[in-house]
PDB file of C-alpha atoms and ligand atoms in Angstrom:
ATOM      1  CA  MET W   1       0.000   0.000   0.000  1.00 86.00           C
ATOM      2  CA  ASN W   2       1.426   3.276  -1.150  1.00 94.00           C
ATOM      3  CA  LEU W   3       0.765   6.722   0.335  1.00 98.00           C
ATOM      4  CA  SER W   4       3.290   8.525  -1.850  1.00 98.00           C
ATOM      5  CA  ALA W   5       2.093  11.732  -3.436  1.00 98.00           C
ATOM      6  CA  TYR W   6       3.023  14.585  -5.711  1.00 98.00           C
ATOM      7  CA  VAL W   7       2.293  18.163  -4.740  1.00 98.00           C
ATOM      8  CA  ASN W   8       2.840  19.788  -8.125  1.00 97.00           C
ATOM      9  CA  GLU W   9       6.360  18.394  -8.843  1.00 98.00           C
ATOM     10  CA  ILE W  10       7.298  17.894  -5.187  1.00 98.00           C
ATOM     11  CA  HIS W  11       7.464  14.207  -4.296  1.00 98.00           C
ATOM     12  CA  LEU W  12       6.342  13.059  -0.837  1.00 98.00           C
ATOM     13  CA  ASN W  13       6.939   9.517   0.414  1.00 98.00           C
ATOM     14  CA  ASN W  14       3.886   9.995   2.605  1.00 98.00           C
ATOM     15  CA  CYS W  15       0.992  12.367   1.875  1.00 99.00           C
ATOM     16  CA  ILE W  16       0.467  12.993   5.618  1.00 99.00           C
ATOM     17  CA  TYR W  17       2.494  15.709   7.341  1.00 99.00           C
ATOM     18  CA  ASN W  18       2.202  18.550   9.817  1.00 99.00           C
ATOM     19  CA  ALA W  19       0.190  21.746   9.504  1.00 99.00           C
ATOM     20  CA  SER W  20       2.027  24.974  10.143  1.00 99.00           C
ATOM     21  CA  GLY W  21       1.447  26.094  13.728  1.00 98.00           C
ATOM     22  CA  PRO W  22       1.712  23.275  16.271  1.00 98.00           C
ATOM     23  CA  LYS W  23       5.137  22.042  17.393  1.00 99.00           C
ATOM     24  CA  CYS W  24       7.112  23.325  14.401  1.00 99.00           C
ATOM     25  CA  THR W  25       8.806  26.433  15.808  1.00 99.00           C
ATOM     26  CA  THR W  26      12.111  25.205  17.276  1.00 99.00           C
ATOM     27  CA  ASP W  27      14.876  23.026  15.844  1.00 99.00           C
ATOM     28  CA  LYS W  28      13.984  20.302  18.349  1.00 99.00           C
ATOM     29  CA  GLU W  29      10.356  20.275  17.183  1.00 99.00           C
ATOM     30  CA  LEU W  30      11.344  20.308  13.500  1.00 99.00           C
ATOM     31  CA  HIS W  31      13.780  17.408  14.065  1.00 99.00           C
ATOM     32  CA  ALA W  32      10.957  15.463  15.753  1.00 99.00           C
ATOM     33  CA  ILE W  33       8.827  15.907  12.618  1.00 99.00           C
ATOM     34  CA  GLY W  34      11.829  14.873  10.526  1.00 99.00           C
ATOM     35  CA  LYS W  35      12.330  11.654  12.537  1.00 99.00           C
ATOM     36  CA  SER W  36       8.635  10.788  12.365  1.00 98.00           C
ATOM     37  CA  GLN W  37       6.697   9.236   9.489  1.00 98.00           C
ATOM     38  CA  ALA W  38       5.527  12.712   8.347  1.00 99.00           C
ATOM     39  CA  GLY W  39       5.959  13.125   4.579  1.00 98.00           C
ATOM     40  CA  ALA W  40       7.390  16.638   4.866  1.00 99.00           C
ATOM     41  CA  ILE W  41       8.604  19.140   7.438  1.00 99.00           C
ATOM     42  CA  LEU W  42       6.646  22.413   7.487  1.00 99.00           C
ATOM     43  CA  THR W  43       7.732  25.283   9.749  1.00 99.00           C
ATOM     44  CA  LYS W  44       5.758  27.639  11.922  1.00 99.00           C
ATOM     45  CA  SER W  45       4.840  30.805  10.008  1.00 98.00           C
ATOM     46  CA  SER W  46       7.910  32.991  10.001  1.00 98.00           C
ATOM     47  CA  THR W  47       8.262  36.726  10.255  1.00 98.00           C
ATOM     48  CA  PHE W  48      11.512  38.516   9.428  1.00 98.00           C
ATOM     49  CA  GLU W  49      12.503  38.932  13.064  1.00 98.00           C
ATOM     50  CA  HIS W  50      11.954  36.621  16.029  1.00 98.00           C
ATOM     51  CA  ARG W  51       8.611  37.168  17.851  1.00 98.00           C
ATOM     52  CA  ILE W  52       7.501  36.023  21.284  1.00 98.00           C
ATOM     53  CA  GLY W  53       3.803  36.177  20.379  1.00 97.00           C
ATOM     54  CA  ASN W  54       0.732  36.930  22.494  1.00 97.00           C
ATOM     55  CA  PRO W  55       0.321  36.484  26.264  1.00 98.00           C
ATOM     56  CA  GLU W  56      -0.742  33.052  27.611  1.00 98.00           C
ATOM     57  CA  PRO W  57      -3.047  31.209  27.830  1.00 98.00           C
ATOM     58  CA  ARG W  58      -3.153  31.437  24.032  1.00 98.00           C
ATOM     59  CA  TYR W  59      -3.984  27.838  22.988  1.00 99.00           C
ATOM     60  CA  ILE W  60      -6.734  25.704  24.529  1.00 99.00           C
ATOM     61  CA  GLU W  61      -8.253  22.437  23.336  1.00 98.00           C
ATOM     62  CA  ASN W  62     -11.368  20.487  24.243  1.00 98.00           C
ATOM     63  CA  GLN W  63     -12.876  17.258  22.892  1.00 98.00           C
ATOM     64  CA  LEU W  64     -14.077  18.915  19.701  1.00 98.00           C
ATOM     65  CA  GLY W  65     -11.027  20.930  18.801  1.00 98.00           C
ATOM     66  CA  SER W  66      -8.912  23.945  19.613  1.00 99.00           C
ATOM     67  CA  ILE W  67      -8.850  27.721  19.819  1.00 98.00           C
ATOM     68  CA  ASN W  68      -5.661  29.738  19.462  1.00 98.00           C
ATOM     69  CA  SER W  69      -4.421  33.269  19.347  1.00 98.00           C
ATOM     70  CA  MET W  70      -0.684  32.683  19.371  1.00 98.00           C
ATOM     71  CA  GLY W  71       0.284  35.969  17.731  1.00 97.00           C
ATOM     72  CA  LEU W  72       2.961  34.489  15.480  1.00 98.00           C
ATOM     73  CA  PRO W  73       5.605  33.401  17.994  1.00 98.00           C
ATOM     74  CA  ASN W  74       8.497  32.224  15.821  1.00 98.00           C
ATOM     75  CA  MET W  75      12.281  32.299  15.603  1.00 99.00           C
ATOM     76  CA  GLY W  76      12.534  34.608  12.581  1.00 99.00           C
ATOM     77  CA  GLN W  77      13.351  33.804   8.944  1.00 98.00           C
ATOM     78  CA  GLN W  78      17.097  33.415   9.365  1.00 98.00           C
ATOM     79  CA  TYR W  79      16.624  30.535  11.800  1.00 99.00           C
ATOM     80  CA  TYR W  80      14.423  28.551   9.391  1.00 99.00           C
ATOM     81  CA  ASN W  81      16.767  29.419   6.543  1.00 98.00           C
ATOM     82  CA  THR W  82      19.821  28.146   8.425  1.00 98.00           C
ATOM     83  CA  LEU W  83      18.107  24.886   9.447  1.00 98.00           C
ATOM     84  CA  ALA W  84      17.343  23.923   5.823  1.00 99.00           C
ATOM     85  CA  PRO W  85      20.564  22.008   4.952  1.00 98.00           C
ATOM     86  CA  ILE W  86      20.623  19.914   8.141  1.00 98.00           C
ATOM     87  CA  LEU W  87      16.909  19.049   8.059  1.00 98.00           C
ATOM     88  CA  SER W  88      16.720  18.244   4.358  1.00 97.00           C
ATOM     89  CA  THR W  89      19.883  16.118   4.277  1.00 98.00           C
ATOM     90  CA  THR W  90      19.209  14.298   7.554  1.00 98.00           C
ATOM     91  CA  TYR W  91      15.613  13.353   6.823  1.00 98.00           C
ATOM     92  CA  GLN W  92      15.476  13.294   3.009  1.00 98.00           C
ATOM     93  CA  LYS W  93      12.002  14.765   2.865  1.00 98.00           C
ATOM     94  CA  PRO W  94      10.688  18.124   1.644  1.00 98.00           C
ATOM     95  CA  TYR W  95      11.379  21.084   3.921  1.00 99.00           C
ATOM     96  CA  ILE W  96       8.735  23.777   3.497  1.00 99.00           C
ATOM     97  CA  VAL W  97       8.948  27.198   5.137  1.00 99.00           C
ATOM     98  CA  SER W  98       5.725  28.981   6.039  1.00 99.00           C
ATOM     99  CA  VAL W  99       6.015  32.752   5.586  1.00 98.00           C
ATOM    100  CA  ALA W 100       3.771  35.313   7.267  1.00 98.00           C
ATOM    101  CA  GLY W 101       5.311  38.767   7.149  1.00 97.00           C
ATOM    102  CA  LEU W 102       3.182  41.482   8.751  1.00 95.00           C
ATOM    103  CA  SER W 103       3.357  43.638   5.629  1.00 95.00           C
ATOM    104  CA  LEU W 104       4.008  43.124   1.934  1.00 97.00           C
ATOM    105  CA  GLU W 105       7.428  44.719   2.370  1.00 97.00           C
ATOM    106  CA  GLU W 106       8.254  42.237   5.122  1.00 98.00           C
ATOM    107  CA  ASN W 107       7.129  39.326   2.936  1.00 98.00           C
ATOM    108  CA  ILE W 108       9.371  40.591   0.119  1.00 98.00           C
ATOM    109  CA  ASN W 109      12.342  40.722   2.481  1.00 98.00           C
ATOM    110  CA  ILE W 110      11.685  37.239   3.867  1.00 98.00           C
ATOM    111  CA  ILE W 111      11.282  35.721   0.407  1.00 98.00           C
ATOM    112  CA  LYS W 112      14.467  37.390  -0.848  1.00 98.00           C
ATOM    113  CA  ALA W 113      16.404  36.038   2.131  1.00 98.00           C
ATOM    114  CA  LEU W 114      14.998  32.515   1.611  1.00 98.00           C
ATOM    115  CA  ASN W 115      15.878  32.661  -2.104  1.00 98.00           C
ATOM    116  CA  GLN W 116      19.534  32.270  -1.053  1.00 96.00           C
ATOM    117  CA  GLN W 117      18.878  28.827   0.443  1.00 98.00           C
ATOM    118  CA  LYS W 118      18.730  25.975  -2.078  1.00 98.00           C
ATOM    119  CA  ASP W 119      17.734  23.343   0.508  1.00 98.00           C
ATOM    120  CA  ILE W 120      14.258  24.823   0.955  1.00 99.00           C
ATOM    121  CA  THR W 121      11.785  22.732  -1.058  1.00 98.00           C
ATOM    122  CA  ALA W 122       8.948  25.266  -1.141  1.00 99.00           C
ATOM    123  CA  ILE W 123       7.389  28.300   0.500  1.00 99.00           C
ATOM    124  CA  GLU W 124       3.861  28.236   1.957  1.00 99.00           C
ATOM    125  CA  LEU W 125       2.868  31.917   1.927  1.00 98.00           C
ATOM    126  CA  ASN W 126       0.323  32.450   4.666  1.00 98.00           C
ATOM    127  CA  LEU W 127      -2.426  34.763   3.431  1.00 98.00           C
ATOM    128  CA  SER W 128      -4.685  33.888   6.351  1.00 97.00           C
ATOM    129  CA  CYS W 129      -3.179  34.665   9.742  1.00 92.00           C
ATOM    130  CA  PRO W 130      -6.145  35.772  11.895  1.00 89.00           C
ATOM    131  CA  ASN W 131      -4.348  36.501  15.169  1.00 88.00           C
ATOM    132  CA  VAL W 132      -2.362  39.683  14.816  1.00 81.00           C
ATOM    133  CA  PRO W 133      -4.352  42.501  16.449  1.00 77.00           C
ATOM    134  CA  ASN W 134      -5.389  45.230  13.978  1.00 84.00           C
ATOM    135  CA  LYS W 135      -4.182  43.291  10.920  1.00 76.00           C
ATOM    136  CA  PRO W 136      -6.784  41.956   8.470  1.00 85.00           C
ATOM    137  CA  GLN W 137      -6.368  38.627   6.732  1.00 95.00           C
ATOM    138  CA  THR W 138      -4.984  39.223   3.253  1.00 97.00           C
ATOM    139  CA  ALA W 139      -7.042  36.473   1.642  1.00 98.00           C
ATOM    140  CA  TYR W 140     -10.388  38.040   2.618  1.00 97.00           C
ATOM    141  CA  ASP W 141      -9.413  41.089   0.528  1.00 96.00           C
ATOM    142  CA  PHE W 142      -9.381  39.899  -3.086  1.00 97.00           C
ATOM    143  CA  GLU W 143      -7.734  42.993  -4.555  1.00 97.00           C
ATOM    144  CA  ARG W 144      -5.034  42.908  -1.913  1.00 96.00           C
ATOM    145  CA  THR W 145      -4.428  39.197  -2.597  1.00 98.00           C
ATOM    146  CA  GLN W 146      -3.873  40.032  -6.259  1.00 98.00           C
ATOM    147  CA  THR W 147      -1.414  42.797  -5.361  1.00 98.00           C
ATOM    148  CA  VAL W 148       0.489  40.510  -2.974  1.00 98.00           C
ATOM    149  CA  LEU W 149       0.767  37.728  -5.560  1.00 98.00           C
ATOM    150  CA  ASP W 150       1.689  40.191  -8.353  1.00 98.00           C
ATOM    151  CA  THR W 151       4.595  41.259  -6.141  1.00 98.00           C
ATOM    152  CA  ILE W 152       5.707  37.966  -4.559  1.00 98.00           C
ATOM    153  CA  VAL W 153       5.363  35.500  -7.453  1.00 99.00           C
ATOM    154  CA  PRO W 154       7.982  37.209  -9.694  1.00 98.00           C
ATOM    155  CA  ILE W 155      10.595  37.446  -6.922  1.00 98.00           C
ATOM    156  CA  CYS W 156      10.130  34.021  -5.320  1.00 99.00           C
ATOM    157  CA  GLN W 157      12.686  31.562  -6.694  1.00 99.00           C
ATOM    158  CA  HIS W 158      11.284  28.601  -4.776  1.00 99.00           C
ATOM    159  CA  LYS W 159       8.139  26.666  -5.507  1.00 99.00           C
ATOM    160  CA  LEU W 160       5.347  28.736  -4.005  1.00 99.00           C
ATOM    161  CA  GLY W 161       2.016  27.840  -2.463  1.00 99.00           C
ATOM    162  CA  VAL W 162      -0.503  29.830  -0.442  1.00 99.00           C
ATOM    163  CA  LYS W 163      -2.381  29.033   2.752  1.00 99.00           C
ATOM    164  CA  LEU W 164      -5.993  30.159   2.554  1.00 98.00           C
ATOM    165  CA  PRO W 165      -8.632  30.840   5.164  1.00 98.00           C
ATOM    166  CA  PRO W 166     -12.000  29.123   4.843  1.00 98.00           C
ATOM    167  CA  TYR W 167     -14.549  30.642   2.496  1.00 98.00           C
ATOM    168  CA  PHE W 168     -18.267  30.200   2.994  1.00 98.00           C
ATOM    169  CA  ASP W 169     -19.826  31.677  -0.123  1.00 98.00           C
ATOM    170  CA  LEU W 170     -19.828  29.973  -3.523  1.00 98.00           C
ATOM    171  CA  ILE W 171     -19.004  33.257  -5.277  1.00 98.00           C
ATOM    172  CA  HIS W 172     -15.957  33.736  -3.073  1.00 98.00           C
ATOM    173  CA  PHE W 173     -14.564  30.324  -4.093  1.00 98.00           C
ATOM    174  CA  GLN W 174     -14.942  31.324  -7.732  1.00 99.00           C
ATOM    175  CA  GLN W 175     -13.433  34.780  -7.281  1.00 98.00           C
ATOM    176  CA  MET W 176     -10.428  33.479  -5.342  1.00 98.00           C
ATOM    177  CA  ALA W 177      -9.845  30.558  -7.731  1.00 99.00           C
ATOM    178  CA  GLU W 178      -9.931  32.956 -10.677  1.00 99.00           C
ATOM    179  CA  ILE W 179      -7.192  35.041  -9.041  1.00 99.00           C
ATOM    180  CA  LEU W 180      -5.034  32.040  -8.054  1.00 99.00           C
ATOM    181  CA  ASN W 181      -5.295  30.515 -11.552  1.00 99.00           C
ATOM    182  CA  GLN W 182      -3.426  33.546 -12.937  1.00 99.00           C
ATOM    183  CA  TYR W 183      -0.189  32.491 -11.206  1.00 99.00           C
ATOM    184  CA  PRO W 184       2.264  29.562 -11.470  1.00 98.00           C
ATOM    185  CA  LEU W 185       1.523  28.354  -7.939  1.00 99.00           C
ATOM    186  CA  ALA W 186       2.551  24.839  -6.912  1.00 99.00           C
ATOM    187  CA  PHE W 187      -0.175  24.414  -4.306  1.00 99.00           C
ATOM    188  CA  VAL W 188      -2.963  25.940  -2.293  1.00 99.00           C
ATOM    189  CA  THR W 189      -3.456  24.793   1.315  1.00 99.00           C
ATOM    190  CA  CYS W 190      -7.100  24.768   2.516  1.00 99.00           C
ATOM    191  CA  ILE W 191      -7.805  25.730   5.271  1.00 98.00           C
ATOM    192  CA  ASN W 192      -6.360  27.833   8.038  1.00 98.00           C
ATOM    193  CA  SER W 193      -8.349  27.907  11.287  1.00 98.00           C
ATOM    194  CA  ILE W 194     -11.855  29.376  11.203  1.00 98.00           C
ATOM    195  CA  GLY W 195     -11.015  32.873  12.378  1.00 97.00           C
ATOM    196  CA  ASN W 196     -12.237  34.633  15.489  1.00 97.00           C
ATOM    197  CA  GLY W 197     -14.325  31.975  17.130  1.00 98.00           C
ATOM    198  CA  LEU W 198     -15.094  32.126  20.830  1.00 98.00           C
ATOM    199  CA  VAL W 199     -14.837  29.286  23.362  1.00 98.00           C
ATOM    200  CA  ILE W 200     -16.275  29.820  26.841  1.00 98.00           C
ATOM    201  CA  ASP W 201     -15.705  28.255  30.255  1.00 98.00           C
ATOM    202  CA  VAL W 202     -19.253  28.075  31.660  1.00 98.00           C
ATOM    203  CA  ASP W 203     -18.167  27.485  35.288  1.00 98.00           C
ATOM    204  CA  LYS W 204     -15.988  30.582  35.305  1.00 98.00           C
ATOM    205  CA  GLU W 205     -18.291  32.490  32.906  1.00 98.00           C
ATOM    206  CA  GLN W 206     -15.069  33.439  31.190  1.00 98.00           C
ATOM    207  CA  VAL W 207     -13.249  33.168  27.900  1.00 99.00           C
ATOM    208  CA  VAL W 208     -10.498  30.498  27.756  1.00 99.00           C
ATOM    209  CA  ILE W 209      -7.635  32.347  26.036  1.00 98.00           C
ATOM    210  CA  LYS W 210      -6.182  35.706  27.018  1.00 98.00           C
ATOM    211  CA  PRO W 211      -5.462  37.621  23.775  1.00 97.00           C
ATOM    212  CA  LYS W 212      -8.148  39.468  21.808  1.00 96.00           C
ATOM    213  CA  HIS W 213     -10.789  39.175  24.573  1.00 98.00           C
ATOM    214  CA  GLY W 214     -10.880  35.413  24.002  1.00 98.00           C
ATOM    215  CA  PHE W 215     -11.397  35.382  20.228  1.00 98.00           C
ATOM    216  CA  GLY W 216      -9.200  33.003  18.270  1.00 98.00           C
ATOM    217  CA  GLY W 217      -8.766  30.617  15.359  1.00 98.00           C
ATOM    218  CA  ILE W 218     -10.762  27.388  15.631  1.00 98.00           C
ATOM    219  CA  GLY W 219      -9.321  23.999  14.621  1.00 99.00           C
ATOM    220  CA  GLY W 220     -10.115  20.310  15.014  1.00 99.00           C
ATOM    221  CA  ASP W 221     -13.434  18.480  14.611  1.00 99.00           C
ATOM    222  CA  TYR W 222     -15.312  21.798  14.620  1.00 99.00           C
ATOM    223  CA  ILE W 223     -13.910  22.686  11.211  1.00 99.00           C
ATOM    224  CA  LYS W 224     -13.818  19.429   9.217  1.00 99.00           C
ATOM    225  CA  PRO W 225     -16.957  20.001   7.101  1.00 99.00           C
ATOM    226  CA  THR W 226     -15.767  23.520   6.240  1.00 99.00           C
ATOM    227  CA  ALA W 227     -12.300  22.215   5.388  1.00 99.00           C
ATOM    228  CA  LEU W 228     -13.698  19.435   3.169  1.00 99.00           C
ATOM    229  CA  ALA W 229     -15.901  21.962   1.340  1.00 99.00           C
ATOM    230  CA  ASN W 230     -12.955  24.268   0.703  1.00 99.00           C
ATOM    231  CA  VAL W 231     -10.711  21.435  -0.511  1.00 99.00           C
ATOM    232  CA  ARG W 232     -13.475  20.190  -2.823  1.00 99.00           C
ATOM    233  CA  GLN W 233     -14.314  23.631  -4.238  1.00 99.00           C
ATOM    234  CA  PHE W 234     -10.690  24.564  -4.952  1.00 99.00           C
ATOM    235  CA  TYR W 235      -9.977  21.109  -6.399  1.00 99.00           C
ATOM    236  CA  LEU W 236     -12.830  21.642  -8.875  1.00 98.00           C
ATOM    237  CA  LEU W 237     -12.001  25.293  -9.654  1.00 99.00           C
ATOM    238  CA  LEU W 238      -8.190  25.462  -9.805  1.00 99.00           C
ATOM    239  CA  LYS W 239      -6.090  24.557 -12.833  1.00 98.00           C
ATOM    240  CA  ARG W 240      -4.546  21.067 -12.652  1.00 98.00           C
ATOM    241  CA  GLU W 241      -0.995  22.295 -12.018  1.00 98.00           C
ATOM    242  CA  ILE W 242      -2.042  23.765  -8.649  1.00 98.00           C
ATOM    243  CA  SER W 243      -2.302  20.948  -6.100  1.00 99.00           C
ATOM    244  CA  VAL W 244      -4.724  21.311  -3.210  1.00 99.00           C
ATOM    245  CA  ILE W 245      -3.302  20.435   0.209  1.00 99.00           C
ATOM    246  CA  ALA W 246      -5.922  19.657   2.830  1.00 99.00           C
ATOM    247  CA  CYS W 247      -5.813  20.935   6.394  1.00 99.00           C
ATOM    248  CA  GLY W 248      -8.671  20.858   8.854  1.00 99.00           C
ATOM    249  CA  GLY W 249     -10.151  18.331  11.240  1.00 99.00           C
ATOM    250  CA  VAL W 250      -7.850  15.403  10.454  1.00 99.00           C
ATOM    251  CA  LYS W 251      -7.405  13.095  13.433  1.00 98.00           C
ATOM    252  CA  ASN W 252      -7.644   9.638  11.854  1.00 99.00           C
ATOM    253  CA  GLY W 253      -7.277   7.732   8.591  1.00 99.00           C
ATOM    254  CA  THR W 254     -10.922   8.211   7.659  1.00 99.00           C
ATOM    255  CA  ASP W 255     -10.597  12.002   7.883  1.00 99.00           C
ATOM    256  CA  ALA W 256      -7.534  11.884   5.633  1.00 99.00           C
ATOM    257  CA  PHE W 257      -9.386   9.601   3.178  1.00 99.00           C
ATOM    258  CA  GLU W 258     -12.287  12.069   3.004  1.00 99.00           C
ATOM    259  CA  HIS W 259      -9.965  14.955   2.163  1.00 99.00           C
ATOM    260  CA  ILE W 260      -8.241  12.927  -0.561  1.00 99.00           C
ATOM    261  CA  LEU W 261     -11.634  11.916  -1.962  1.00 99.00           C
ATOM    262  CA  CYS W 262     -12.380  15.662  -2.198  1.00 99.00           C
ATOM    263  CA  GLY W 263      -9.186  16.054  -4.242  1.00 99.00           C
ATOM    264  CA  ALA W 264      -6.364  16.672  -1.767  1.00 99.00           C
ATOM    265  CA  ALA W 265      -2.871  15.805  -3.011  1.00 99.00           C
ATOM    266  CA  ALA W 266      -1.584  15.786   0.572  1.00 99.00           C
ATOM    267  CA  VAL W 267      -3.061  16.125   4.047  1.00 99.00           C
ATOM    268  CA  GLN W 268      -1.802  18.203   6.976  1.00 99.00           C
ATOM    269  CA  VAL W 269      -2.499  17.536  10.647  1.00 99.00           C
ATOM    270  CA  GLY W 270      -2.777  20.449  13.113  1.00 99.00           C
ATOM    271  CA  THR W 271      -4.825  20.126  16.300  1.00 99.00           C
ATOM    272  CA  GLN W 272      -4.336  16.342  16.486  1.00 99.00           C
ATOM    273  CA  PHE W 273      -0.545  16.717  16.109  1.00 99.00           C
ATOM    274  CA  MET W 274      -0.640  19.210  18.996  1.00 99.00           C
ATOM    275  CA  ARG W 275      -2.562  16.655  21.112  1.00 98.00           C
ATOM    276  CA  GLU W 276      -0.748  13.485  20.218  1.00 98.00           C
ATOM    277  CA  GLY W 277       2.706  14.494  19.070  1.00 98.00           C
ATOM    278  CA  ALA W 278       4.641  13.213  16.064  1.00 98.00           C
ATOM    279  CA  ASN W 279       3.402   9.636  16.485  1.00 98.00           C
ATOM    280  CA  CYS W 280       0.120  10.799  14.899  1.00 99.00           C
ATOM    281  CA  PHE W 281       1.670  10.714  11.412  1.00 99.00           C
ATOM    282  CA  GLU W 282       2.412   6.982  11.550  1.00 98.00           C
ATOM    283  CA  ARG W 283      -0.935   6.142  13.193  1.00 99.00           C
ATOM    284  CA  ILE W 284      -3.031   8.159  10.716  1.00 99.00           C
ATOM    285  CA  SER W 285      -1.023   6.764   7.789  1.00 98.00           C
ATOM    286  CA  GLN W 286      -1.599   3.199   8.981  1.00 98.00           C
ATOM    287  CA  GLU W 287      -5.316   3.827   9.435  1.00 98.00           C
ATOM    288  CA  LEU W 288      -5.517   5.301   5.934  1.00 98.00           C
ATOM    289  CA  GLN W 289      -3.737   2.249   4.528  1.00 98.00           C
ATOM    290  CA  VAL W 290      -6.127  -0.144   6.303  1.00 98.00           C
ATOM    291  CA  LEU W 291      -9.123   1.729   4.882  1.00 98.00           C
ATOM    292  CA  MET W 292      -7.615   1.745   1.375  1.00 98.00           C
ATOM    293  CA  GLN W 293      -6.937  -1.986   1.605  1.00 98.00           C
ATOM    294  CA  LYS W 294     -10.550  -2.669   2.635  1.00 98.00           C
ATOM    295  CA  LYS W 295     -11.717  -0.683  -0.365  1.00 98.00           C
ATOM    296  CA  GLY W 296      -9.247  -2.331  -2.749  1.00 98.00           C
ATOM    297  CA  TYR W 297      -7.214   0.800  -3.460  1.00 98.00           C
ATOM    298  CA  GLN W 298      -3.471   0.549  -4.043  1.00 98.00           C
ATOM    299  CA  CYS W 299      -2.544   4.206  -4.246  1.00 98.00           C
ATOM    300  CA  LEU W 300      -4.012   7.673  -3.729  1.00 98.00           C
ATOM    301  CA  ASP W 301      -4.680   8.172  -7.448  1.00 98.00           C
ATOM    302  CA  ASP W 302      -7.186   5.301  -7.293  1.00 98.00           C
ATOM    303  CA  PHE W 303      -9.644   7.522  -5.412  1.00 98.00           C
ATOM    304  CA  ARG W 304      -8.273  11.058  -5.264  1.00 98.00           C
ATOM    305  CA  GLY W 305     -10.895  13.635  -6.242  1.00 98.00           C
ATOM    306  CA  LYS W 306     -13.446  10.952  -7.058  1.00 98.00           C
ATOM    307  CA  LEU W 307     -16.125  12.054  -4.604  1.00 99.00           C
ATOM    308  CA  GLN W 308     -19.523  11.136  -6.058  1.00 98.00           C
ATOM    309  CA  SER W 309     -22.638  13.278  -6.172  1.00 96.00           C
ATOM    310  CA  ILE W 310     -26.107  11.760  -5.675  1.00 96.00           C
TER     311      ILE W 310
HETATM  312  C1  DHB H 401      -0.980  32.284  13.929  1.00 56.10           C
HETATM  313  C2  DHB H 401      -2.208  31.714  13.707  1.00 56.10           C
HETATM  314  C3  DHB H 401      -2.574  31.376  12.415  1.00 56.10           C
HETATM  315  O1  DHB H 401      -3.765  30.797  12.135  1.00 56.10           O
HETATM  316  C4  DHB H 401      -1.699  31.592  11.383  1.00 56.10           C
HETATM  317  O2  DHB H 401      -2.065  31.265  10.144  1.00 56.10           O
HETATM  318  C5  DHB H 401      -0.450  32.143  11.612  1.00 56.10           C
HETATM  319  C6  DHB H 401      -0.086  32.485  12.890  1.00 56.10           C
HETATM  320  C7  DHB H 401      -0.606  32.680  15.299  1.00 56.10           C
HETATM  321  O3  DHB H 401      -1.459  33.181  16.021  1.00 56.10           O
HETATM  322  O4  DHB H 401       0.579  32.520  15.642  1.00 56.10           O
END
């Protein structure tokens, strides 16, 4: 049974790997992903300079999922740049750097710095960070998205993908896909957390995270149907060269199977990786293989995108 995958021309031995965010900030955490069965190593979204992020508590989970307002704590671009040779040669799997500058100028500077590093496999440009106070998400502003891509695509010498927030309106899927189809992107990752949810502790009659009066990005089971819908829509609307990477509500092999059925080329794990640690990649992969075997599928292409309508 074979879980190998292509994201555009990037080969993965395993289609399951980490989402940007949980446990991918420090060298120790990135080495743990490297040692695991994860098919790639993806970093925490990087700014130009190191950031400590928002005050704690800033991440809370319950049975159904998670809420976070981390505020982009990360080690800064140079750190992720410098780690590239050691991680890519030691683990022989793609090393992808997530980039989330707080302005277009900052993104330009990060991308230019990362251009110098040949051991980076790809950039995941985050157009959907919901947790920086007073900063809107780029990808909910279609004109701004076009301006950002018009600027970044020509200067980025690595394979480039974008991380999108969830959309909820059929017209918005079409409008965003029309924009993305204008560029030579390698992939689109759907979805980031559902922005600015609110989780409440009833006993304390209080919010559960400190930043932003308790508002934060929602992940986990809460968001799987939204994630599946976004993966499916972009799979149907994007040109074939742009792979769709699924992210949202994956905690077992069945969840991963559903995303691939919607058209995902690869599947990221966020909240469940935070809960379980790097062992989740092997477990979810094994569960996916068992399900494929039951169904008589040998590889992902046997069912990828083949979701049926009734
Ligand atoms: C953070 C959260 C996000 O959802 C994201 O895309 C980037 C950064 C954060 O709060 O650190």
